[in-house]
């Protein structure tokens, strides 16, 4: 294998080192390209660009493999807990029982929000989207927790990381409570991370709330499936925001804003809305035809992925979890049958086969979340809650990376060249 790439540009040859990771494609290190040639690279959407080094998560999109610190997502989803995965992503290794216990205690101790933040919520309109509330409240945390915004202090970085992971369920549950006009519930630290979130969301102060063990398990698994996903758009946003030295709360708020879009985290909400719009399996061909029509902007939501050109391994677990939740709650939903049939039809259609479009994590998640009782508007907020673990771990990795610089892409300028100002009277 060559360890140098040669480039010939305008009659001048230059060489670039080729770097290898532990697994996955090599990368051509083009940091000296501009100095050597005066040219930039052009890669809108970063389809061929590695923006950083990372030891957190690996995806083989062709094989449908997702590893966190080397562990396959299927094994983590089956055998571990969200807190364990959070520890793994932050620290690099699976915790011992003692380490996990200490970590859970630390996270639990940070679950409460500054009381004044309850007033902050009341500034939002009642019909505000939970993601709008999440962006605002998480950004506002930096105004409340000044003692953990110094990014150069490892201790403060750690406290900020724990605070963000711990407070996110409280923030998301409060966004939900506010939208339905029910009182906020304080965290109950005798419950698990996920059990506590379910109680703060669905409990009311007037009654005892029993966490359903199967729902708690399914929810915890959904959090695991969303915990991290390499250099996706929101994670790259967090890294870019953080590269300027911005505080962690501001960076995570930026990640939440990016996640909201329907091409990213907003797809779970859009996928369930689409399944409802399709309604019954007999209407599937109509929607498949629309998805294939170049003149129609409609896309099958929950289908396709920039990296996976095979079945998203998270979708496999998600589909299985739908059945578990239905069995545990003794419910069913015709929308699930529509989803299964849609998948079957699409996977046998040459358009989807040739373009390698498979169900992604968002295709089935909405069906489960809706069975648990979440309104569609909360789906992306749940994604944000879980992804906070990945964002925080990636942000910490970036801050301690010796190669880290402020992210500052260049451009291919296509506007007018220099011209003289034209006075108003001459236009
Ligand atoms: N339905 C119909 N056609 C599709 C779809 C789809 N869902 N996704 C991609 N295509 C077509 C697209 O039209 C294009 O065709 P052509 O080459 O003829 O122009 C081709 O497949 C490649 O698509 P692309 O948009 O160039 O691919 P991308 O890597 O830029 O986009 C994506 C990836 C996820 C944004 C896209 O597949 C999509 O919009 N999917 C629906 C939204 C969705 O489910 N997003 C969740 C992603 S997973 C969760 C997460 O990580 O946030």
XYZ file of C-alpha atoms and ligand atoms in Angstrom:
479
model
C 0.000 0.000 0.000
C 1.298 3.457 -0.895
C 1.851 5.893 1.924
C 2.107 8.947 -0.316
C -0.347 10.442 -2.776
C 0.991 12.392 -5.712
C -0.782 15.323 -7.282
C 0.051 16.980 -10.524
C -1.448 20.438 -10.864
C -0.591 23.093 -13.434
C 2.605 21.245 -14.293
C 3.760 21.098 -10.655
C 3.991 17.817 -8.734
C 3.411 17.617 -5.003
C 3.187 14.718 -2.550
C 0.865 14.161 0.383
C 1.096 11.632 3.199
C -1.545 8.905 3.333
C -2.661 8.191 6.901
C -4.180 4.917 8.072
C -6.609 4.454 10.934
C -7.109 1.181 12.807
C -9.821 0.183 10.316
C -11.606 1.931 7.457
C -10.417 3.910 4.437
C -7.047 5.635 4.451
C -7.040 9.407 4.257
C -4.877 11.708 2.170
C -3.459 14.393 4.433
C -3.903 17.532 2.341
C -3.110 20.088 5.022
C -0.161 21.394 3.006
C -2.033 21.401 -0.326
C -2.832 25.114 -0.418
C 0.706 26.104 0.519
C 2.150 23.789 -2.122
C -0.248 24.473 -4.996
C -2.382 27.522 -4.169
C -5.478 25.350 -4.745
C -8.210 24.248 -2.371
C -10.198 21.010 -2.487
C -13.917 21.190 -3.259
C -16.188 18.789 -1.368
C -19.641 20.184 -0.556
C -21.360 17.930 1.969
C -17.965 16.457 2.946
C -18.628 13.294 0.946
C -14.895 12.508 0.686
C -13.502 14.476 3.600
C -12.402 13.244 7.022
C -12.729 16.324 9.215
C -10.907 14.937 12.247
C -9.310 11.931 13.914
C -11.639 10.081 16.259
C -11.413 6.934 18.380
C -15.076 6.882 19.383
C -17.293 5.378 16.711
C -16.678 3.441 13.525
C -19.170 2.828 10.729
C -18.699 0.486 7.788
C -21.576 1.662 5.632
C -21.192 -1.066 3.011
C -21.339 -3.861 5.568
C -23.898 -2.163 7.852
C -21.522 -2.158 10.836
C -21.575 0.338 13.708
C -19.037 0.074 16.534
C -18.680 2.211 19.640
C -15.104 1.987 20.939
C -14.976 -1.307 19.018
C -18.173 -2.845 20.398
C -20.964 -3.664 17.883
C -24.157 -1.683 18.380
C -26.255 -4.881 18.371
C -24.320 -6.277 21.356
C -24.484 -2.995 23.238
C -28.229 -2.664 22.572
C -28.866 -6.231 23.761
C -26.526 -6.457 26.716
C -25.628 -3.057 28.127
C -27.425 0.026 29.414
C -27.443 3.606 28.182
C -25.386 4.705 31.195
C -22.827 2.026 30.429
C -22.623 3.166 26.788
C -22.278 6.771 27.973
C -19.366 5.753 30.208
C -17.823 3.771 27.353
C -18.034 6.673 24.910
C -16.665 9.181 27.408
C -13.898 7.023 28.871
C -12.947 4.565 26.142
C -13.543 1.322 28.078
C -16.518 -0.526 29.520
C -16.863 0.278 33.227
C -16.432 -2.215 36.078
C -19.497 -2.562 38.321
C -17.903 -0.132 40.762
C -17.038 2.412 38.052
C -20.548 2.225 36.621
C -22.093 2.671 40.064
C -19.983 5.790 40.677
C -20.767 7.186 37.236
C -24.513 6.657 37.722
C -24.345 8.372 41.109
C -22.500 11.335 39.582
C -25.024 11.678 36.760
C -27.936 11.276 39.170
C -26.622 14.099 41.362
C -26.830 16.521 38.417
C -30.381 15.780 37.268
C -32.001 18.870 38.787
C -32.218 22.153 36.894
C -31.579 25.563 38.385
C -35.004 26.567 39.716
C -34.966 29.840 37.797
C -34.988 27.857 34.548
C -38.627 26.936 35.226
C -39.401 30.643 34.740
C -37.364 30.619 31.550
C -39.695 27.932 30.127
C -42.694 30.146 30.726
C -41.300 32.623 28.211
C -42.051 30.183 25.376
C -45.421 30.027 23.662
C -47.437 27.000 24.743
C -47.394 25.652 21.168
C -43.594 25.950 20.822
C -41.955 22.895 19.240
C -39.998 20.953 21.923
C -36.855 21.283 19.768
C -37.208 25.084 19.846
C -37.449 24.872 23.631
C -34.482 22.475 23.822
C -32.272 24.786 21.704
C -33.164 27.735 23.914
C -32.905 26.054 27.299
C -29.668 24.175 26.592
C -28.091 27.353 25.227
C -29.260 29.146 28.364
C -27.477 26.649 30.634
C -24.267 28.604 30.056
C -25.958 31.553 31.778
C -26.671 29.386 34.829
C -23.588 27.210 35.261
C -20.649 29.620 35.024
C -18.464 27.272 37.035
C -18.258 24.769 34.164
C -17.669 26.906 31.086
C -13.853 27.143 31.186
C -12.946 24.730 28.398
C -9.248 24.771 29.341
C -9.936 23.242 32.764
C -10.366 19.429 32.515
C -12.357 19.359 35.760
C -14.827 21.959 34.445
C -15.112 20.112 31.144
C -15.979 16.931 32.999
C -18.582 18.648 35.178
C -20.158 20.301 32.121
C -20.276 16.912 30.370
C -21.961 15.254 33.352
C -24.371 18.144 33.719
C -25.410 18.024 30.082
C -26.017 14.252 30.112
C -27.828 14.413 33.453
C -30.018 17.424 32.780
C -31.127 16.545 29.267
C -33.955 14.177 30.401
C -35.198 16.864 32.816
C -35.066 19.506 30.069
C -36.844 17.293 27.497
C -39.509 16.177 29.985
C -40.140 19.792 31.010
C -40.502 20.785 27.342
C -43.183 18.101 27.047
C -44.948 19.054 30.282
C -45.003 22.694 29.233
C -46.590 21.817 25.882
C -49.425 19.869 27.533
C -49.936 22.338 30.364
C -49.057 19.945 33.181
C -46.842 20.803 36.180
C -43.136 20.088 35.905
C -41.968 17.067 37.885
C -38.684 17.147 39.767
C -36.326 14.223 39.118
C -36.572 11.165 41.371
C -33.030 9.953 41.863
C -34.136 6.564 43.151
C -35.009 5.675 39.550
C -32.738 4.764 36.660
C -31.720 7.429 34.132
C -34.396 6.211 31.736
C -37.027 5.401 34.383
C -36.607 8.886 35.790
C -37.124 10.397 32.346
C -40.319 8.361 31.794
C -41.687 9.453 35.176
C -40.860 13.136 34.605
C -42.609 12.885 31.216
C -45.673 10.797 31.922
C -46.099 11.099 35.697
C -48.160 13.745 37.482
C -47.628 15.069 41.009
C -51.094 13.885 42.053
C -50.388 10.209 41.471
C -47.758 7.561 42.023
C -46.057 6.658 38.717
C -44.994 3.079 38.133
C -42.245 2.708 35.534
C -43.171 -0.146 33.168
C -40.027 -2.354 33.081
C -40.454 -3.341 29.407
C -40.986 0.276 28.354
C -37.985 1.355 30.433
C -35.861 -1.309 28.741
C -37.082 -0.351 25.256
C -36.539 3.346 25.900
C -33.046 2.695 27.259
C -32.277 0.696 24.128
C -33.564 3.496 21.901
C -31.219 5.860 23.753
C -28.309 3.439 23.139
C -29.145 3.303 19.411
C -28.957 7.093 19.190
C -25.962 7.676 21.474
C -23.351 8.471 18.827
C -22.866 8.184 15.100
C -19.432 9.346 14.039
C -19.115 12.720 12.261
C -22.776 13.275 11.327
C -24.116 16.783 10.684
C -25.022 17.677 14.279
C -21.806 16.219 15.716
C -19.775 18.114 13.145
C -21.745 21.219 14.139
C -20.859 20.669 17.795
C -17.195 20.226 16.860
C -17.193 23.299 14.610
C -18.878 25.449 17.264
C -16.453 24.083 19.858
C -13.425 24.715 17.645
C -13.779 28.449 18.283
C -13.520 27.867 22.021
C -17.260 28.311 22.650
C -18.538 26.861 25.927
C -19.983 23.316 25.912
C -23.585 24.355 26.561
C -23.532 26.692 23.541
C -21.965 23.929 21.419
C -24.611 21.348 22.337
C -27.353 23.913 21.646
C -25.835 24.301 18.153
C -25.929 20.507 17.744
C -29.605 20.437 18.729
C -30.381 23.112 16.127
C -28.700 21.051 13.413
C -30.335 17.810 14.506
C -33.783 19.358 14.107
C -33.686 19.252 10.278
C -35.769 16.586 8.476
C -32.706 15.217 6.655
C -31.163 14.434 10.069
C -32.888 13.892 13.446
C -36.184 15.357 12.281
C -36.628 12.320 10.025
C -38.191 10.203 12.801
C -41.041 12.683 13.122
C -41.334 12.977 9.337
C -41.257 9.173 8.892
C -44.200 8.560 11.201
C -46.154 11.451 9.653
C -45.471 9.870 6.252
C -46.654 6.427 7.403
C -49.871 7.982 8.701
C -50.312 9.829 5.421
C -49.861 6.583 3.489
C -52.440 5.045 5.809
C -53.051 1.595 4.337
C -50.666 -0.714 2.435
C -52.690 -0.359 -0.793
C -51.503 3.265 -1.086
C -47.798 2.346 -0.858
C -47.206 2.113 -4.648
C -48.427 5.697 -5.031
C -45.831 6.929 -2.511
C -43.079 4.739 -3.947
C -43.795 6.293 -7.357
C -43.600 9.777 -5.834
C -40.279 8.974 -4.123
C -38.851 7.903 -7.492
C -40.182 10.912 -9.384
C -37.346 13.420 -9.930
C -39.907 16.232 -10.281
C -41.441 15.505 -6.899
C -39.457 16.610 -3.818
C -41.031 13.777 -1.790
C -38.601 11.232 -0.324
C -39.269 8.105 1.682
C -38.494 9.394 5.143
C -36.511 6.962 7.283
C -34.905 5.593 4.115
C -31.400 6.148 2.798
C -28.233 7.265 4.504
C -25.060 9.095 3.573
C -22.882 6.336 5.004
C -24.986 3.140 5.121
C -25.313 1.486 1.745
C -26.727 -1.545 3.519
C -29.332 -2.118 6.239
C -28.729 0.335 9.105
C -27.887 -2.005 12.041
C -29.847 0.316 14.331
C -32.984 -0.216 12.238
C -32.693 -3.992 12.762
C -32.741 -3.562 16.558
C -35.467 -0.937 16.289
C -37.758 -3.213 14.290
C -37.352 -5.985 16.898
C -38.027 -3.506 19.707
C -41.350 -2.485 18.118
C -42.615 -6.041 18.582
C -41.339 -6.196 22.174
C -43.097 -2.942 23.096
C -46.328 -3.998 21.401
C -46.269 -7.324 23.281
C -45.460 -5.688 26.615
C -48.149 -3.026 26.282
C -50.601 -5.417 24.573
C -51.134 -2.916 21.764
C -50.740 -2.954 18.020
C -50.678 -0.232 15.422
C -51.685 -0.693 11.771
C -48.959 1.800 10.907
C -46.375 -0.885 11.764
C -47.879 -3.217 9.168
C -47.719 -0.367 6.649
C -44.063 0.215 7.561
C -43.156 -3.463 7.159
C -44.923 -3.661 3.804
C -43.338 -0.407 2.625
C -39.901 -1.750 3.511
C -40.580 -4.994 1.662
C -41.829 -3.220 -1.465
C -38.976 -0.697 -1.481
C -36.292 -3.343 -0.962
C -37.597 -5.176 -4.016
C -37.790 -2.083 -6.187
C -34.884 -1.525 -8.587
C -34.716 2.241 -7.784
C -34.041 1.577 -4.091
C -31.875 -1.477 -4.800
C -29.619 0.337 -7.281
C -29.253 3.407 -5.092
C -28.706 1.183 -2.033
C -31.467 2.846 -0.032
C -32.373 0.894 3.107
C -34.409 1.720 6.225
C -32.405 3.832 8.674
C -32.750 4.248 12.445
C -35.645 6.663 12.028
C -37.904 4.356 10.046
C -39.231 2.319 12.983
C -38.395 4.521 15.972
C -41.527 6.661 15.569
C -43.771 3.594 15.722
C -42.300 2.607 19.124
C -42.225 6.108 20.543
C -45.813 6.633 19.570
C -46.829 3.313 21.196
C -45.080 4.446 24.390
C -47.175 7.623 24.304
C -44.894 10.335 22.923
C -46.383 12.866 20.490
C -44.449 13.090 17.210
C -43.161 16.549 18.145
C -41.123 14.928 20.964
C -39.346 12.382 18.763
C -36.417 14.553 17.756
C -36.102 15.851 21.321
C -35.548 12.232 22.435
C -32.897 11.838 19.745
C -31.213 15.003 21.079
C -31.349 13.673 24.634
C -29.538 10.482 23.664
C -27.128 12.063 21.163
C -25.950 14.487 23.852
C -23.720 11.648 25.076
C -22.021 11.408 21.681
C -21.816 15.170 21.229
C -20.204 15.598 24.634
C -17.745 12.735 24.068
C -16.800 14.087 20.623
C -16.467 17.626 21.972
C -14.105 16.406 24.717
C -12.083 14.438 22.175
C -11.790 17.522 19.983
C -10.663 19.817 22.797
C -7.831 17.434 23.728
C -6.763 16.706 20.125
C -3.293 18.219 19.512
C -4.237 18.752 15.838
C -7.293 20.797 16.791
C -7.659 24.206 15.127
C -10.601 26.516 14.604
C -12.709 25.007 11.812
C -12.531 27.394 8.905
C -13.407 25.944 5.495
C -12.547 27.806 2.300
C -14.735 28.226 -0.771
C -14.974 28.293 -4.526
C -15.978 31.916 -5.072
C -18.504 32.393 -7.916
C -19.655 35.985 -7.269
C -18.714 39.157 -9.177
C -15.085 40.198 -9.307
C -14.098 43.576 -7.893
C -16.128 46.499 -9.273
C -16.710 50.116 -8.317
C -19.578 51.261 -6.185
C -22.427 52.727 -8.257
C -24.093 55.806 -6.682
C -27.880 55.498 -6.218
C -28.569 58.166 -8.873
C -26.771 56.049 -11.525
C -28.490 52.667 -10.851
N -36.260 8.470 -1.000
C -36.093 8.511 -2.333
N -34.912 8.725 -2.948
C -33.833 8.900 -2.150
C -33.923 8.865 -0.756
C -35.199 8.630 -0.172
N -35.334 8.598 1.143
N -32.705 9.079 -0.210
C -31.872 9.244 -1.251
N -32.547 9.143 -2.424
C -31.964 9.216 -3.772
C -31.666 10.646 -4.143
O -32.747 11.239 -4.842
C -30.434 10.502 -5.021
O -30.861 10.105 -6.302
P -30.013 10.583 -7.589
O -28.647 9.995 -7.431
O -30.776 10.010 -8.732
O -30.011 12.079 -7.571
C -29.704 9.314 -4.400
O -30.709 8.536 -3.716
C -28.623 9.716 -3.401
O -29.214 10.592 -2.457
P -28.492 11.875 -1.851
O -29.510 12.848 -1.377
O -27.463 12.375 -2.824
O -27.753 11.208 -0.639
P -27.235 11.931 0.658
O -26.173 11.059 1.198
O -26.868 13.352 0.368
O -28.510 11.959 1.624
C -30.086 11.395 3.277
C -28.710 11.087 2.671
C -30.238 10.612 4.578
C -30.207 12.884 3.604
C -31.177 10.957 2.258
O -31.117 9.578 2.019
C -32.587 11.341 2.721
O -33.015 12.486 2.515
N -33.315 10.406 3.400
C -34.597 10.726 3.976
C -34.402 11.443 5.288
C -33.928 10.504 6.391
O -34.466 9.425 6.576
N -32.937 10.975 7.169
C -32.457 10.251 8.338
C -31.029 9.836 8.196
S -30.582 8.639 9.469
C -30.692 9.481 10.951
C -29.623 10.479 11.124
O -28.426 10.145 11.039
O -29.946 11.630 11.368
